[in-house]
């Protein structure tokens, strides 16, 4: 997944490293040349030195091809403007802004930002949960966000079509709650088969999207 990160400070730097570890493709936009050089020396990723509030800088960063933009500068105003430009001018599917002042969260949300948060770990989890794959969707958050109920849609010509659950090595990290097939709900057992087009309800830790995607061999 291609993610544009605006701001290469401590939060942006950590976010970039985490995204790389999770096999995503980040691009960084940063105004400070020394910060750009530091990131360039440590990580082999595209880095644009400039003001992301300018359309030409966003264009140079390839924003039109990004799956998400995350603005984590120290200015809430900048984060708001950049997210609005990304969504309205370039059609970026998901724009996430870091709010440095909790009082600004409601205003930023009212002005069209998809998500306004201040935890870097939450940003990574959010991106993977809502952007990484359209076949895995969050249905319900439980226990203050620690556990999540996901809907997993199996693709056509599914690699495990016709296989029983007992024959598929699924991690203990999550459990299949139900299988919906042609409008009928099935309570899964070991002998239950998976079929192309099935919709599964899966309960797991909130940050287990990558593991779910890998376990069920789901590719975009």
PDB file of C-alpha atoms in Angstrom:
ATOM      1  CA  UNK A   1       0.000   0.000   0.000  1.00  0.00           C
ATOM      2  CA  UNK A   2       1.291   3.454  -0.910  1.00  0.00           C
ATOM      3  CA  UNK A   3       1.128   5.999   1.928  1.00  0.00           C
ATOM      4  CA  UNK A   4       2.219   9.631   1.798  1.00  0.00           C
ATOM      5  CA  UNK A   5       3.538  10.926   5.113  1.00  0.00           C
ATOM      6  CA  UNK A   6       3.669  14.690   5.651  1.00  0.00           C
ATOM      7  CA  UNK A   7       6.111  15.552   8.418  1.00  0.00           C
ATOM      8  CA  UNK A   8       9.378  13.774   9.086  1.00  0.00           C
ATOM      9  CA  UNK A   9       9.763  14.609  12.773  1.00  0.00           C
ATOM     10  CA  UNK A  10       9.679  12.068  15.595  1.00  0.00           C
ATOM     11  CA  UNK A  11       6.112  10.920  14.883  1.00  0.00           C
ATOM     12  CA  UNK A  12       6.594  10.835  11.103  1.00  0.00           C
ATOM     13  CA  UNK A  13       9.938   9.067  11.407  1.00  0.00           C
ATOM     14  CA  UNK A  14       8.523   6.336  13.649  1.00  0.00           C
ATOM     15  CA  UNK A  15       5.470   6.004  11.420  1.00  0.00           C
ATOM     16  CA  UNK A  16       7.623   5.566   8.311  1.00  0.00           C
ATOM     17  CA  UNK A  17       9.765   2.887   9.949  1.00  0.00           C
ATOM     18  CA  UNK A  18       6.671   1.030  11.147  1.00  0.00           C
ATOM     19  CA  UNK A  19       5.042   1.154   7.715  1.00  0.00           C
ATOM     20  CA  UNK A  20       8.206  -0.194   6.096  1.00  0.00           C
ATOM     21  CA  UNK A  21       8.307  -3.046   8.623  1.00  0.00           C
ATOM     22  CA  UNK A  22       4.699  -3.823   7.694  1.00  0.00           C
ATOM     23  CA  UNK A  23       5.676  -4.016   3.990  1.00  0.00           C
ATOM     24  CA  UNK A  24       3.996  -0.762   2.923  1.00  0.00           C
ATOM     25  CA  UNK A  25       5.478   1.897   0.601  1.00  0.00           C
ATOM     26  CA  UNK A  26       5.750   5.298   2.310  1.00  0.00           C
ATOM     27  CA  UNK A  27       6.739   8.592   0.703  1.00  0.00           C
ATOM     28  CA  UNK A  28       7.776  11.488   2.957  1.00  0.00           C
ATOM     29  CA  UNK A  29       7.187  15.213   2.460  1.00  0.00           C
ATOM     30  CA  UNK A  30       9.182  17.409   4.854  1.00  0.00           C
ATOM     31  CA  UNK A  31      10.166  21.098   4.864  1.00  0.00           C
ATOM     32  CA  UNK A  32      13.403  20.739   6.833  1.00  0.00           C
ATOM     33  CA  UNK A  33      16.273  19.766   4.546  1.00  0.00           C
ATOM     34  CA  UNK A  34      18.372  18.314   7.366  1.00  0.00           C
ATOM     35  CA  UNK A  35      15.495  16.045   8.391  1.00  0.00           C
ATOM     36  CA  UNK A  36      15.097  14.966   4.760  1.00  0.00           C
ATOM     37  CA  UNK A  37      18.792  14.106   4.579  1.00  0.00           C
ATOM     38  CA  UNK A  38      18.615  12.090   7.812  1.00  0.00           C
ATOM     39  CA  UNK A  39      15.702   9.999   6.560  1.00  0.00           C
ATOM     40  CA  UNK A  40      17.319   9.587   3.140  1.00  0.00           C
ATOM     41  CA  UNK A  41      20.513   8.301   4.733  1.00  0.00           C
ATOM     42  CA  UNK A  42      18.656   5.734   6.811  1.00  0.00           C
ATOM     43  CA  UNK A  43      15.811   4.555   4.588  1.00  0.00           C
ATOM     44  CA  UNK A  44      15.514   3.855   0.878  1.00  0.00           C
ATOM     45  CA  UNK A  45      12.217   5.659   0.243  1.00  0.00           C
ATOM     46  CA  UNK A  46      11.090   8.669  -1.843  1.00  0.00           C
ATOM     47  CA  UNK A  47      11.530  11.961   0.045  1.00  0.00           C
ATOM     48  CA  UNK A  48      10.255  15.340  -1.145  1.00  0.00           C
ATOM     49  CA  UNK A  49      11.693  18.440   0.508  1.00  0.00           C
ATOM     50  CA  UNK A  50       9.018  21.144   0.432  1.00  0.00           C
ATOM     51  CA  UNK A  51       5.741  22.489   1.735  1.00  0.00           C
ATOM     52  CA  UNK A  52       2.968  19.899   1.344  1.00  0.00           C
ATOM     53  CA  UNK A  53       0.362  22.671   1.411  1.00  0.00           C
ATOM     54  CA  UNK A  54       1.475  23.522  -2.156  1.00  0.00           C
ATOM     55  CA  UNK A  55      -0.182  21.559  -4.936  1.00  0.00           C
ATOM     56  CA  UNK A  56       3.017  21.121  -6.948  1.00  0.00           C
ATOM     57  CA  UNK A  57       4.771  19.513  -3.978  1.00  0.00           C
ATOM     58  CA  UNK A  58       1.948  17.023  -3.532  1.00  0.00           C
ATOM     59  CA  UNK A  59       2.040  16.285  -7.269  1.00  0.00           C
ATOM     60  CA  UNK A  60       5.808  15.700  -7.129  1.00  0.00           C
ATOM     61  CA  UNK A  61       5.248  13.248  -4.298  1.00  0.00           C
ATOM     62  CA  UNK A  62       2.863  11.232  -6.483  1.00  0.00           C
ATOM     63  CA  UNK A  63      -0.087  11.875  -4.204  1.00  0.00           C
ATOM     64  CA  UNK A  64      -2.558  10.898  -6.935  1.00  0.00           C
ATOM     65  CA  UNK A  65      -1.324   7.316  -6.660  1.00  0.00           C
ATOM     66  CA  UNK A  66      -1.425   7.117  -2.852  1.00  0.00           C
ATOM     67  CA  UNK A  67      -3.873   4.915  -0.988  1.00  0.00           C
ATOM     68  CA  UNK A  68      -3.684   7.201   2.025  1.00  0.00           C
ATOM     69  CA  UNK A  69      -2.173  10.439   3.260  1.00  0.00           C
ATOM     70  CA  UNK A  70      -1.157  10.995   6.865  1.00  0.00           C
ATOM     71  CA  UNK A  71      -0.196  14.503   7.988  1.00  0.00           C
ATOM     72  CA  UNK A  72       1.719  14.560  11.274  1.00  0.00           C
ATOM     73  CA  UNK A  73       3.359  17.991  11.349  1.00  0.00           C
ATOM     74  CA  UNK A  74       3.433  20.110  14.481  1.00  0.00           C
ATOM     75  CA  UNK A  75       0.776  22.428  13.026  1.00  0.00           C
ATOM     76  CA  UNK A  76      -2.874  21.404  13.152  1.00  0.00           C
ATOM     77  CA  UNK A  77      -3.638  24.038  10.513  1.00  0.00           C
ATOM     78  CA  UNK A  78      -1.107  22.515   8.131  1.00  0.00           C
ATOM     79  CA  UNK A  79      -2.386  19.003   8.802  1.00  0.00           C
ATOM     80  CA  UNK A  80      -5.933  20.137   8.059  1.00  0.00           C
ATOM     81  CA  UNK A  81      -5.036  21.952   4.825  1.00  0.00           C
ATOM     82  CA  UNK A  82      -2.905  19.101   3.494  1.00  0.00           C
ATOM     83  CA  UNK A  83      -5.601  16.496   4.175  1.00  0.00           C
ATOM     84  CA  UNK A  84      -8.244  18.642   2.488  1.00  0.00           C
ATOM     85  CA  UNK A  85      -6.069  19.125  -0.594  1.00  0.00           C
ATOM     86  CA  UNK A  86      -5.325  15.408  -0.787  1.00  0.00           C
ATOM     87  CA  UNK A  87      -8.998  14.463  -0.699  1.00  0.00           C
ATOM     88  CA  UNK A  88     -10.572  17.262  -2.723  1.00  0.00           C
ATOM     89  CA  UNK A  89      -7.890  17.903  -5.350  1.00  0.00           C
ATOM     90  CA  UNK A  90      -6.362  14.458  -5.773  1.00  0.00           C
ATOM     91  CA  UNK A  91      -9.080  12.066  -4.614  1.00  0.00           C
ATOM     92  CA  UNK A  92      -6.967  10.257  -2.019  1.00  0.00           C
ATOM     93  CA  UNK A  93      -9.246   7.596  -0.438  1.00  0.00           C
ATOM     94  CA  UNK A  94      -8.161   8.132   3.167  1.00  0.00           C
ATOM     95  CA  UNK A  95      -6.749  11.230   4.875  1.00  0.00           C
ATOM     96  CA  UNK A  96      -5.564  11.019   8.472  1.00  0.00           C
ATOM     97  CA  UNK A  97      -4.430  14.012  10.511  1.00  0.00           C
ATOM     98  CA  UNK A  98      -2.556  14.208  13.779  1.00  0.00           C
ATOM     99  CA  UNK A  99      -4.103  16.696  16.184  1.00  0.00           C
ATOM    100  CA  UNK A 100      -1.621  18.406  18.469  1.00  0.00           C
ATOM    101  CA  UNK A 101      -4.402  20.186  20.354  1.00  0.00           C
ATOM    102  CA  UNK A 102      -7.293  17.955  21.547  1.00  0.00           C
ATOM    103  CA  UNK A 103      -9.636  20.937  21.232  1.00  0.00           C
ATOM    104  CA  UNK A 104      -9.160  20.888  17.453  1.00  0.00           C
ATOM    105  CA  UNK A 105     -10.265  17.285  16.914  1.00  0.00           C
ATOM    106  CA  UNK A 106     -13.978  18.001  16.510  1.00  0.00           C
ATOM    107  CA  UNK A 107     -13.335  20.948  14.178  1.00  0.00           C
ATOM    108  CA  UNK A 108     -10.999  18.952  11.949  1.00  0.00           C
ATOM    109  CA  UNK A 109     -13.488  16.103  11.727  1.00  0.00           C
ATOM    110  CA  UNK A 110     -16.290  18.540  10.880  1.00  0.00           C
ATOM    111  CA  UNK A 111     -14.160  19.925   8.039  1.00  0.00           C
ATOM    112  CA  UNK A 112     -13.948  16.565   6.306  1.00  0.00           C
ATOM    113  CA  UNK A 113     -10.884  14.779   7.679  1.00  0.00           C
ATOM    114  CA  UNK A 114     -11.550  11.031   7.755  1.00  0.00           C
ATOM    115  CA  UNK A 115      -9.776  10.439  11.049  1.00  0.00           C
ATOM    116  CA  UNK A 116      -8.120  12.742  13.557  1.00  0.00           C
ATOM    117  CA  UNK A 117      -5.931  11.017  16.116  1.00  0.00           C
ATOM    118  CA  UNK A 118      -2.783  11.631  18.159  1.00  0.00           C
ATOM    119  CA  UNK A 119      -1.350   8.152  18.713  1.00  0.00           C
ATOM    120  CA  UNK A 120       1.185   6.914  16.166  1.00  0.00           C
ATOM    121  CA  UNK A 121       0.371   3.258  16.892  1.00  0.00           C
ATOM    122  CA  UNK A 122      -3.300   4.033  16.325  1.00  0.00           C
ATOM    123  CA  UNK A 123      -2.442   5.627  12.968  1.00  0.00           C
ATOM    124  CA  UNK A 124      -0.687   2.478  11.740  1.00  0.00           C
ATOM    125  CA  UNK A 125      -3.515   0.257  12.935  1.00  0.00           C
ATOM    126  CA  UNK A 126      -6.089   2.558  11.361  1.00  0.00           C
ATOM    127  CA  UNK A 127      -4.376   2.602   7.971  1.00  0.00           C
ATOM    128  CA  UNK A 128      -4.107  -1.186   7.809  1.00  0.00           C
ATOM    129  CA  UNK A 129      -7.659  -1.692   9.054  1.00  0.00           C
ATOM    130  CA  UNK A 130      -9.434   0.753   6.747  1.00  0.00           C
ATOM    131  CA  UNK A 131      -7.203   1.178   3.712  1.00  0.00           C
ATOM    132  CA  UNK A 132      -5.025  -1.851   3.284  1.00  0.00           C
ATOM    133  CA  UNK A 133      -7.687  -4.087   1.800  1.00  0.00           C
ATOM    134  CA  UNK A 134     -11.272  -3.534   0.767  1.00  0.00           C
ATOM    135  CA  UNK A 135     -12.017  -7.222   1.456  1.00  0.00           C
ATOM    136  CA  UNK A 136     -11.453  -6.848   5.195  1.00  0.00           C
ATOM    137  CA  UNK A 137     -13.774  -4.373   6.914  1.00  0.00           C
ATOM    138  CA  UNK A 138     -14.196  -3.426  10.530  1.00  0.00           C
ATOM    139  CA  UNK A 139     -17.720  -4.200  11.726  1.00  0.00           C
ATOM    140  CA  UNK A 140     -17.558  -3.607  15.464  1.00  0.00           C
ATOM    141  CA  UNK A 141     -14.985  -2.510  18.025  1.00  0.00           C
ATOM    142  CA  UNK A 142     -15.137  -4.233  21.413  1.00  0.00           C
ATOM    143  CA  UNK A 143     -13.534  -3.879  24.839  1.00  0.00           C
ATOM    144  CA  UNK A 144     -12.438  -0.265  24.310  1.00  0.00           C
ATOM    145  CA  UNK A 145     -10.880  -1.037  20.936  1.00  0.00           C
ATOM    146  CA  UNK A 146      -8.727  -3.974  21.984  1.00  0.00           C
ATOM    147  CA  UNK A 147     -10.817  -6.520  20.080  1.00  0.00           C
ATOM    148  CA  UNK A 148     -12.477  -6.075  16.697  1.00  0.00           C
ATOM    149  CA  UNK A 149     -15.079  -7.940  14.682  1.00  0.00           C
ATOM    150  CA  UNK A 150     -14.089  -7.992  10.999  1.00  0.00           C
ATOM    151  CA  UNK A 151     -15.988  -8.989   7.877  1.00  0.00           C
ATOM    152  CA  UNK A 152     -13.733 -10.878   5.482  1.00  0.00           C
ATOM    153  CA  UNK A 153     -14.964 -11.301   1.900  1.00  0.00           C
ATOM    154  CA  UNK A 154     -13.377 -14.208   0.038  1.00  0.00           C
ATOM    155  CA  UNK A 155     -12.583 -13.449  -3.618  1.00  0.00           C
ATOM    156  CA  UNK A 156     -13.794 -15.238  -6.729  1.00  0.00           C
ATOM    157  CA  UNK A 157     -11.649 -18.226  -7.736  1.00  0.00           C
ATOM    158  CA  UNK A 158     -10.555 -18.418  -4.102  1.00  0.00           C
ATOM    159  CA  UNK A 159      -7.427 -20.491  -3.517  1.00  0.00           C
ATOM    160  CA  UNK A 160      -9.047 -22.389  -0.622  1.00  0.00           C
ATOM    161  CA  UNK A 161     -12.375 -22.974  -2.368  1.00  0.00           C
ATOM    162  CA  UNK A 162     -13.758 -26.333  -1.251  1.00  0.00           C
ATOM    163  CA  UNK A 163     -11.273 -26.829   1.575  1.00  0.00           C
ATOM    164  CA  UNK A 164     -12.443 -27.652   5.088  1.00  0.00           C
ATOM    165  CA  UNK A 165     -11.400 -25.369   7.933  1.00  0.00           C
ATOM    166  CA  UNK A 166      -9.641 -28.272   9.653  1.00  0.00           C
ATOM    167  CA  UNK A 167      -7.329 -28.584   6.645  1.00  0.00           C
ATOM    168  CA  UNK A 168      -6.319 -24.911   6.687  1.00  0.00           C
ATOM    169  CA  UNK A 169      -3.672 -23.840   9.163  1.00  0.00           C
ATOM    170  CA  UNK A 170      -5.273 -20.798  10.754  1.00  0.00           C
ATOM    171  CA  UNK A 171      -3.505 -19.001  13.623  1.00  0.00           C
ATOM    172  CA  UNK A 172      -4.999 -18.963  17.111  1.00  0.00           C
ATOM    173  CA  UNK A 173      -4.851 -15.170  16.940  1.00  0.00           C
ATOM    174  CA  UNK A 174      -8.451 -15.030  15.692  1.00  0.00           C
ATOM    175  CA  UNK A 175     -11.660 -17.048  15.533  1.00  0.00           C
ATOM    176  CA  UNK A 176     -14.248 -17.399  12.758  1.00  0.00           C
ATOM    177  CA  UNK A 177     -17.640 -16.498  14.188  1.00  0.00           C
ATOM    178  CA  UNK A 178     -19.794 -17.254  11.150  1.00  0.00           C
ATOM    179  CA  UNK A 179     -19.796 -17.897   7.397  1.00  0.00           C
ATOM    180  CA  UNK A 180     -22.432 -16.252   5.216  1.00  0.00           C
ATOM    181  CA  UNK A 181     -23.079 -17.907   1.843  1.00  0.00           C
ATOM    182  CA  UNK A 182     -25.835 -16.830  -0.551  1.00  0.00           C
ATOM    183  CA  UNK A 183     -27.746 -15.190   2.247  1.00  0.00           C
ATOM    184  CA  UNK A 184     -27.525 -18.178   4.602  1.00  0.00           C
ATOM    185  CA  UNK A 185     -25.458 -18.077   7.794  1.00  0.00           C
ATOM    186  CA  UNK A 186     -23.344 -21.076   8.763  1.00  0.00           C
ATOM    187  CA  UNK A 187     -21.903 -21.672  12.231  1.00  0.00           C
ATOM    188  CA  UNK A 188     -18.402 -22.918  11.394  1.00  0.00           C
ATOM    189  CA  UNK A 189     -17.084 -26.298  12.443  1.00  0.00           C
ATOM    190  CA  UNK A 190     -13.898 -28.106  11.512  1.00  0.00           C
ATOM    191  CA  UNK A 191     -15.675 -29.855   8.621  1.00  0.00           C
ATOM    192  CA  UNK A 192     -17.130 -26.586   7.270  1.00  0.00           C
ATOM    193  CA  UNK A 193     -15.893 -25.703   3.785  1.00  0.00           C
ATOM    194  CA  UNK A 194     -14.882 -22.305   2.475  1.00  0.00           C
ATOM    195  CA  UNK A 195     -16.282 -21.202  -0.865  1.00  0.00           C
ATOM    196  CA  UNK A 196     -15.491 -18.344  -3.231  1.00  0.00           C
ATOM    197  CA  UNK A 197     -17.607 -15.319  -2.353  1.00  0.00           C
ATOM    198  CA  UNK A 198     -18.191 -16.349   1.270  1.00  0.00           C
ATOM    199  CA  UNK A 199     -18.330 -13.606   3.877  1.00  0.00           C
ATOM    200  CA  UNK A 200     -16.707 -14.484   7.177  1.00  0.00           C
ATOM    201  CA  UNK A 201     -17.134 -12.763  10.505  1.00  0.00           C
ATOM    202  CA  UNK A 202     -13.787 -12.930  12.295  1.00  0.00           C
ATOM    203  CA  UNK A 203     -13.053 -11.753  15.832  1.00  0.00           C
ATOM    204  CA  UNK A 204      -9.467 -10.823  16.653  1.00  0.00           C
ATOM    205  CA  UNK A 205      -7.161  -8.234  18.111  1.00  0.00           C
ATOM    206  CA  UNK A 206      -7.687  -4.872  16.446  1.00  0.00           C
ATOM    207  CA  UNK A 207      -4.238  -4.812  14.833  1.00  0.00           C
ATOM    208  CA  UNK A 208      -4.398  -8.287  13.250  1.00  0.00           C
ATOM    209  CA  UNK A 209      -5.456  -7.240   9.741  1.00  0.00           C
ATOM    210  CA  UNK A 210      -2.181  -8.326   8.152  1.00  0.00           C
ATOM    211  CA  UNK A 211      -2.354 -11.723   9.857  1.00  0.00           C
ATOM    212  CA  UNK A 212      -5.960 -12.249   8.730  1.00  0.00           C
ATOM    213  CA  UNK A 213      -5.097 -11.282   5.178  1.00  0.00           C
ATOM    214  CA  UNK A 214      -2.113 -13.628   5.161  1.00  0.00           C
ATOM    215  CA  UNK A 215      -3.929 -16.557   6.771  1.00  0.00           C
ATOM    216  CA  UNK A 216      -6.783 -16.492   4.263  1.00  0.00           C
ATOM    217  CA  UNK A 217      -4.422 -15.847   1.294  1.00  0.00           C
ATOM    218  CA  UNK A 218      -6.275 -12.675   0.298  1.00  0.00           C
ATOM    219  CA  UNK A 219      -4.676 -10.561  -2.396  1.00  0.00           C
ATOM    220  CA  UNK A 220      -5.963  -7.351  -3.955  1.00  0.00           C
TER     221      UNK A 220
END
